[in-house]
PDB file of C-alpha atoms in Angstrom:
ATOM      1  CA  UNK A 182      13.915  -1.573  -0.179  1.00 39.00           C
ATOM      2  CA  UNK A 183      12.502  -3.657   2.698  1.00 39.00           C
ATOM      3  CA  UNK A 184      12.715  -7.330   3.319  1.00 40.00           C
ATOM      4  CA  UNK A 185       9.675  -9.405   3.329  1.00 39.00           C
ATOM      5  CA  UNK A 186       9.572 -12.913   3.815  1.00 41.00           C
ATOM      6  CA  UNK A 187       8.005 -14.386   0.056  1.00 42.00           C
ATOM      7  CA  UNK A 188       4.391 -15.712   1.639  1.00 41.00           C
ATOM      8  CA  UNK A 189       1.971 -17.189  -0.250  1.00 39.00           C
ATOM      9  CA  UNK A 190      -1.212 -14.377  -1.626  1.00 41.00           C
ATOM     10  CA  UNK A 191       1.618 -11.807  -0.968  1.00 40.00           C
ATOM     11  CA  UNK A 192       1.512  -9.545  -3.758  1.00 45.00           C
ATOM     12  CA  UNK A 193       5.266  -8.153  -4.631  1.00 47.00           C
ATOM     13  CA  UNK A 194       4.686  -6.096  -7.596  1.00 45.00           C
ATOM     14  CA  UNK A 195       2.223  -3.568  -5.367  1.00 46.00           C
ATOM     15  CA  UNK A 196       5.187  -4.311  -2.290  1.00 54.00           C
ATOM     16  CA  UNK A 197       8.091  -2.411  -4.490  1.00 54.00           C
ATOM     17  CA  UNK A 198       6.480   0.013  -5.792  1.00 50.00           C
ATOM     18  CA  UNK A 199       5.567   1.318  -2.514  1.00 52.00           C
ATOM     19  CA  UNK A 200       9.077   1.102  -1.990  1.00 60.00           C
ATOM     20  CA  UNK A 201      10.231   3.561  -4.338  1.00 55.00           C
ATOM     21  CA  UNK A 202       7.097   5.624  -4.022  1.00 51.00           C
ATOM     22  CA  UNK A 203       8.140   5.707  -0.488  1.00 56.00           C
ATOM     23  CA  UNK A 204      11.956   6.424  -1.698  1.00 57.00           C
ATOM     24  CA  UNK A 205      11.038   9.367  -3.966  1.00 55.00           C
ATOM     25  CA  UNK A 206       9.109  10.366  -0.312  1.00 51.00           C
ATOM     26  CA  UNK A 207      11.738  10.477   1.589  1.00 56.00           C
ATOM     27  CA  UNK A 208      14.121  12.098  -1.563  1.00 55.00           C
ATOM     28  CA  UNK A 209      12.036  14.966  -1.815  1.00 50.00           C
ATOM     29  CA  UNK A 210       8.235  14.081  -3.655  1.00 45.00           C
ATOM     30  CA  UNK A 211       7.692  13.123  -6.856  1.00 40.00           C
ATOM     31  CA  UNK A 212       8.057  16.398  -9.113  1.00 38.00           C
ATOM     32  CA  UNK A 213       4.256  16.454  -8.641  1.00 39.00           C
ATOM     33  CA  UNK A 214       3.578  14.068  -9.539  1.00 39.00           C
ATOM     34  CA  UNK A 215       0.340  11.414  -8.275  1.00 41.00           C
ATOM     35  CA  UNK A 216       0.966   8.141  -7.516  1.00 40.00           C
ATOM     36  CA  UNK A 217      -1.294   5.749  -8.878  1.00 44.00           C
ATOM     37  CA  UNK A 218      -2.690   4.153  -5.620  1.00 45.00           C
ATOM     38  CA  UNK A 219      -2.591   7.581  -3.390  1.00 45.00           C
ATOM     39  CA  UNK A 220      -5.072   5.961  -0.202  1.00 49.00           C
ATOM     40  CA  UNK A 221      -1.168   3.437  -0.035  1.00 48.00           C
ATOM     41  CA  UNK A 222       1.385   5.507   0.007  1.00 45.00           C
ATOM     42  CA  UNK A 223       1.756   7.499   3.235  1.00 44.00           C
ATOM     43  CA  UNK A 224       2.612  11.435   2.959  1.00 39.00           C
ATOM     44  CA  UNK A 225       4.805  13.323   4.618  1.00 38.00           C
ATOM     45  CA  UNK A 226       3.751  14.156   8.650  1.00 35.00           C
ATOM     46  CA  UNK A 227       0.619  12.491   7.842  1.00 41.00           C
ATOM     47  CA  UNK A 228      -0.762   9.771  10.870  1.00 65.00           C
ATOM     48  CA  UNK A 229      -0.859   6.218   9.028  1.00 77.00           C
ATOM     49  CA  UNK A 230      -2.654   3.871   9.912  1.00 86.00           C
ATOM     50  CA  UNK A 231      -2.253   0.165   8.714  1.00 87.00           C
ATOM     51  CA  UNK A 232      -4.022  -2.818   7.286  1.00 91.00           C
ATOM     52  CA  UNK A 233      -1.902  -6.511   8.590  1.00 90.00           C
ATOM     53  CA  UNK A 234      -3.191 -10.092   8.778  1.00 92.00           C
ATOM     54  CA  UNK A 235      -2.950 -11.562  12.455  1.00 90.00           C
ATOM     55  CA  UNK A 236       0.065 -12.949  12.121  1.00 90.00           C
ATOM     56  CA  UNK A 237       2.442  -9.103  11.355  1.00 89.00           C
ATOM     57  CA  UNK A 238       2.289 -10.017   7.579  1.00 90.00           C
ATOM     58  CA  UNK A 239       1.219  -5.634   6.450  1.00 90.00           C
ATOM     59  CA  UNK A 240      -1.514  -5.423   3.668  1.00 90.00           C
ATOM     60  CA  UNK A 241      -1.839  -1.948   2.853  1.00 88.00           C
ATOM     61  CA  UNK A 242      -1.136   1.035   4.390  1.00 87.00           C
ATOM     62  CA  UNK A 243      -3.835   3.726   5.298  1.00 88.00           C
ATOM     63  CA  UNK A 244      -3.304   7.642   4.110  1.00 81.00           C
ATOM     64  CA  UNK A 245      -4.878   9.529   7.237  1.00 80.00           C
ATOM     65  CA  UNK A 246      -5.578  12.473   4.598  1.00 76.00           C
ATOM     66  CA  UNK A 247      -8.530  13.066   2.845  1.00 74.00           C
ATOM     67  CA  UNK A 248      -7.016  14.250  -0.248  1.00 71.00           C
ATOM     68  CA  UNK A 249      -5.668  11.225  -0.624  1.00 71.00           C
ATOM     69  CA  UNK A 250      -8.688   9.383  -1.537  1.00 69.00           C
ATOM     70  CA  UNK A 251     -10.037   5.795  -1.296  1.00 86.00           C
ATOM     71  CA  UNK A 252      -8.627   2.519  -1.167  1.00 91.00           C
ATOM     72  CA  UNK A 253     -10.681  -0.686  -1.987  1.00 93.00           C
ATOM     73  CA  UNK A 254      -9.890  -3.633  -0.719  1.00 94.00           C
ATOM     74  CA  UNK A 255     -10.918  -6.734  -2.870  1.00 94.00           C
ATOM     75  CA  UNK A 256      -9.307  -9.545  -4.907  1.00 94.00           C
ATOM     76  CA  UNK A 257     -10.181  -8.655  -8.481  1.00 94.00           C
ATOM     77  CA  UNK A 258      -6.914  -6.355 -10.100  1.00 93.00           C
ATOM     78  CA  UNK A 259      -9.173  -2.900  -9.468  1.00 92.00           C
ATOM     79  CA  UNK A 260      -9.163  -2.947  -5.822  1.00 93.00           C
ATOM     80  CA  UNK A 261      -5.944  -1.374  -4.244  1.00 91.00           C
ATOM     81  CA  UNK A 262      -5.444  -3.727  -1.807  1.00 92.00           C
ATOM     82  CA  UNK A 263      -5.609  -6.876  -2.663  1.00 93.00           C
ATOM     83  CA  UNK A 264      -6.552  -9.914  -0.573  1.00 92.00           C
ATOM     84  CA  UNK A 265      -5.811 -13.405  -2.545  1.00 91.00           C
ATOM     85  CA  UNK A 266      -9.312 -15.302  -0.979  1.00 94.00           C
ATOM     86  CA  UNK A 267     -11.837 -17.329  -2.674  1.00 95.00           C
ATOM     87  CA  UNK A 268     -14.452 -15.544  -0.601  1.00 95.00           C
ATOM     88  CA  UNK A 269     -13.279 -12.156  -0.875  1.00 95.00           C
ATOM     89  CA  UNK A 270     -14.960 -10.271  -3.776  1.00 94.00           C
ATOM     90  CA  UNK A 271     -13.517  -8.329  -6.318  1.00 94.00           C
ATOM     91  CA  UNK A 272     -14.666  -5.507  -4.896  1.00 94.00           C
ATOM     92  CA  UNK A 273     -15.833  -6.026  -0.891  1.00 95.00           C
ATOM     93  CA  UNK A 274     -14.772  -2.782   0.545  1.00 95.00           C
ATOM     94  CA  UNK A 275     -13.967   0.611   0.515  1.00 94.00           C
ATOM     95  CA  UNK A 276     -11.630   2.564   3.186  1.00 93.00           C
ATOM     96  CA  UNK A 277     -11.839   6.047   3.138  1.00 91.00           C
ATOM     97  CA  UNK A 278     -10.241   8.394   6.052  1.00 89.00           C
ATOM     98  CA  UNK A 279     -12.733  10.655   7.770  1.00 87.00           C
ATOM     99  CA  UNK A 280     -11.143  14.106   9.121  1.00 84.00           C
ATOM    100  CA  UNK A 281     -14.635  15.005  11.193  1.00 84.00           C
ATOM    101  CA  UNK A 282     -14.372  12.115  12.782  1.00 84.00           C
ATOM    102  CA  UNK A 283     -10.723  11.628  12.914  1.00 83.00           C
ATOM    103  CA  UNK A 284     -10.535   7.580  11.988  1.00 86.00           C
ATOM    104  CA  UNK A 285     -11.349   5.589   8.671  1.00 91.00           C
ATOM    105  CA  UNK A 286     -14.172   4.536   7.838  1.00 93.00           C
ATOM    106  CA  UNK A 287     -15.034   1.030   6.283  1.00 95.00           C
ATOM    107  CA  UNK A 288     -18.090   0.234   3.430  1.00 95.00           C
ATOM    108  CA  UNK A 289     -18.957  -2.659   2.710  1.00 94.00           C
ATOM    109  CA  UNK A 290     -19.482  -2.762  -1.231  1.00 92.00           C
ATOM    110  CA  UNK A 291     -22.553  -5.277  -0.577  1.00 91.00           C
ATOM    111  CA  UNK A 292     -20.689  -8.360  -0.880  1.00 90.00           C
ATOM    112  CA  UNK A 293     -22.471 -12.191  -0.570  1.00 90.00           C
ATOM    113  CA  UNK A 294     -20.387 -13.457   2.484  1.00 92.00           C
ATOM    114  CA  UNK A 295     -19.982  -9.861   3.876  1.00 94.00           C
ATOM    115  CA  UNK A 296     -18.043  -8.005   5.711  1.00 96.00           C
ATOM    116  CA  UNK A 297     -17.785  -8.284   9.946  1.00 97.00           C
ATOM    117  CA  UNK A 298     -15.489  -5.570  11.967  1.00 96.00           C
ATOM    118  CA  UNK A 299     -14.731  -7.075  15.458  1.00 96.00           C
ATOM    119  CA  UNK A 300     -17.307 -10.138  15.080  1.00 95.00           C
ATOM    120  CA  UNK A 301     -20.786  -7.931  13.933  1.00 96.00           C
ATOM    121  CA  UNK A 302     -21.367  -8.092   9.951  1.00 96.00           C
ATOM    122  CA  UNK A 303     -21.551  -4.201   8.921  1.00 94.00           C
ATOM    123  CA  UNK A 304     -24.635  -2.739   7.727  1.00 92.00           C
ATOM    124  CA  UNK A 305     -23.658   0.749   7.153  1.00 93.00           C
ATOM    125  CA  UNK A 306     -20.527   3.288   6.984  1.00 95.00           C
ATOM    126  CA  UNK A 307     -18.626   2.048   9.822  1.00 95.00           C
ATOM    127  CA  UNK A 308     -15.623   3.692  12.199  1.00 94.00           C
ATOM    128  CA  UNK A 309     -12.326   1.994  12.715  1.00 93.00           C
ATOM    129  CA  UNK A 310     -11.363   1.927  15.935  1.00 90.00           C
ATOM    130  CA  UNK A 311      -7.380   1.655  16.701  1.00 90.00           C
ATOM    131  CA  UNK A 312      -7.483  -2.354  16.480  1.00 93.00           C
ATOM    132  CA  UNK A 313     -10.381  -3.784  15.459  1.00 95.00           C
ATOM    133  CA  UNK A 314     -10.313  -6.844  13.447  1.00 96.00           C
ATOM    134  CA  UNK A 315     -12.057  -6.832  10.035  1.00 96.00           C
ATOM    135  CA  UNK A 316     -12.943  -9.402   8.286  1.00 96.00           C
ATOM    136  CA  UNK A 317     -13.926 -10.614   4.752  1.00 95.00           C
ATOM    137  CA  UNK A 318     -14.354 -14.323   3.681  1.00 94.00           C
ATOM    138  CA  UNK A 319     -11.961 -16.833   5.793  1.00 95.00           C
ATOM    139  CA  UNK A 320      -9.637 -13.361   5.779  1.00 95.00           C
ATOM    140  CA  UNK A 321      -8.867 -11.363   8.794  1.00 96.00           C
ATOM    141  CA  UNK A 322      -7.024  -8.299   9.378  1.00 95.00           C
ATOM    142  CA  UNK A 323      -5.763  -5.722  11.933  1.00 95.00           C
ATOM    143  CA  UNK A 324      -6.651  -2.278  11.579  1.00 94.00           C
ATOM    144  CA  UNK A 325      -3.987  -0.300  14.155  1.00 90.00           C
ATOM    145  CA  UNK A 326      -3.104   3.050  13.687  1.00 85.00           C
ATOM    146  CA  UNK A 327       0.101   4.816  13.526  1.00 76.00           C
ATOM    147  CA  UNK A 328       1.000   7.868  15.241  1.00 65.00           C
ATOM    148  CA  UNK A 329       3.936  10.659  14.478  1.00 56.00           C
TER     149      UNK A 329
END
């Protein structure tokens, strides 16, 4: 299991679950079972993108596969990627892979405080480029592509 420092707002249960799923995938799969949050689980031989805080703390992993579905970002329990910030909506935004464009698409859910990419408020689906800065509430995330 990967050691991660204790930090306010870090969802340790999600982290442990991801470590277990990664271990199962490395051992040859999940015997046909599907993980509950497929957008966070790296698939073998598939590039990944990560969302991390500016200090480098990993917040979530995004699969570069249409089959993996979408990831939701927010502070609520139903969000795939939880952000512990009172200025972030329960379901603030969605991220999905766009195979044709070769990148993830970020869509704001009409959150009162908005979603910003590289300092600009987004008003529709927005293509994510490597190194993009995403701000929701007072939380700023980096979108970083991980290539095989």
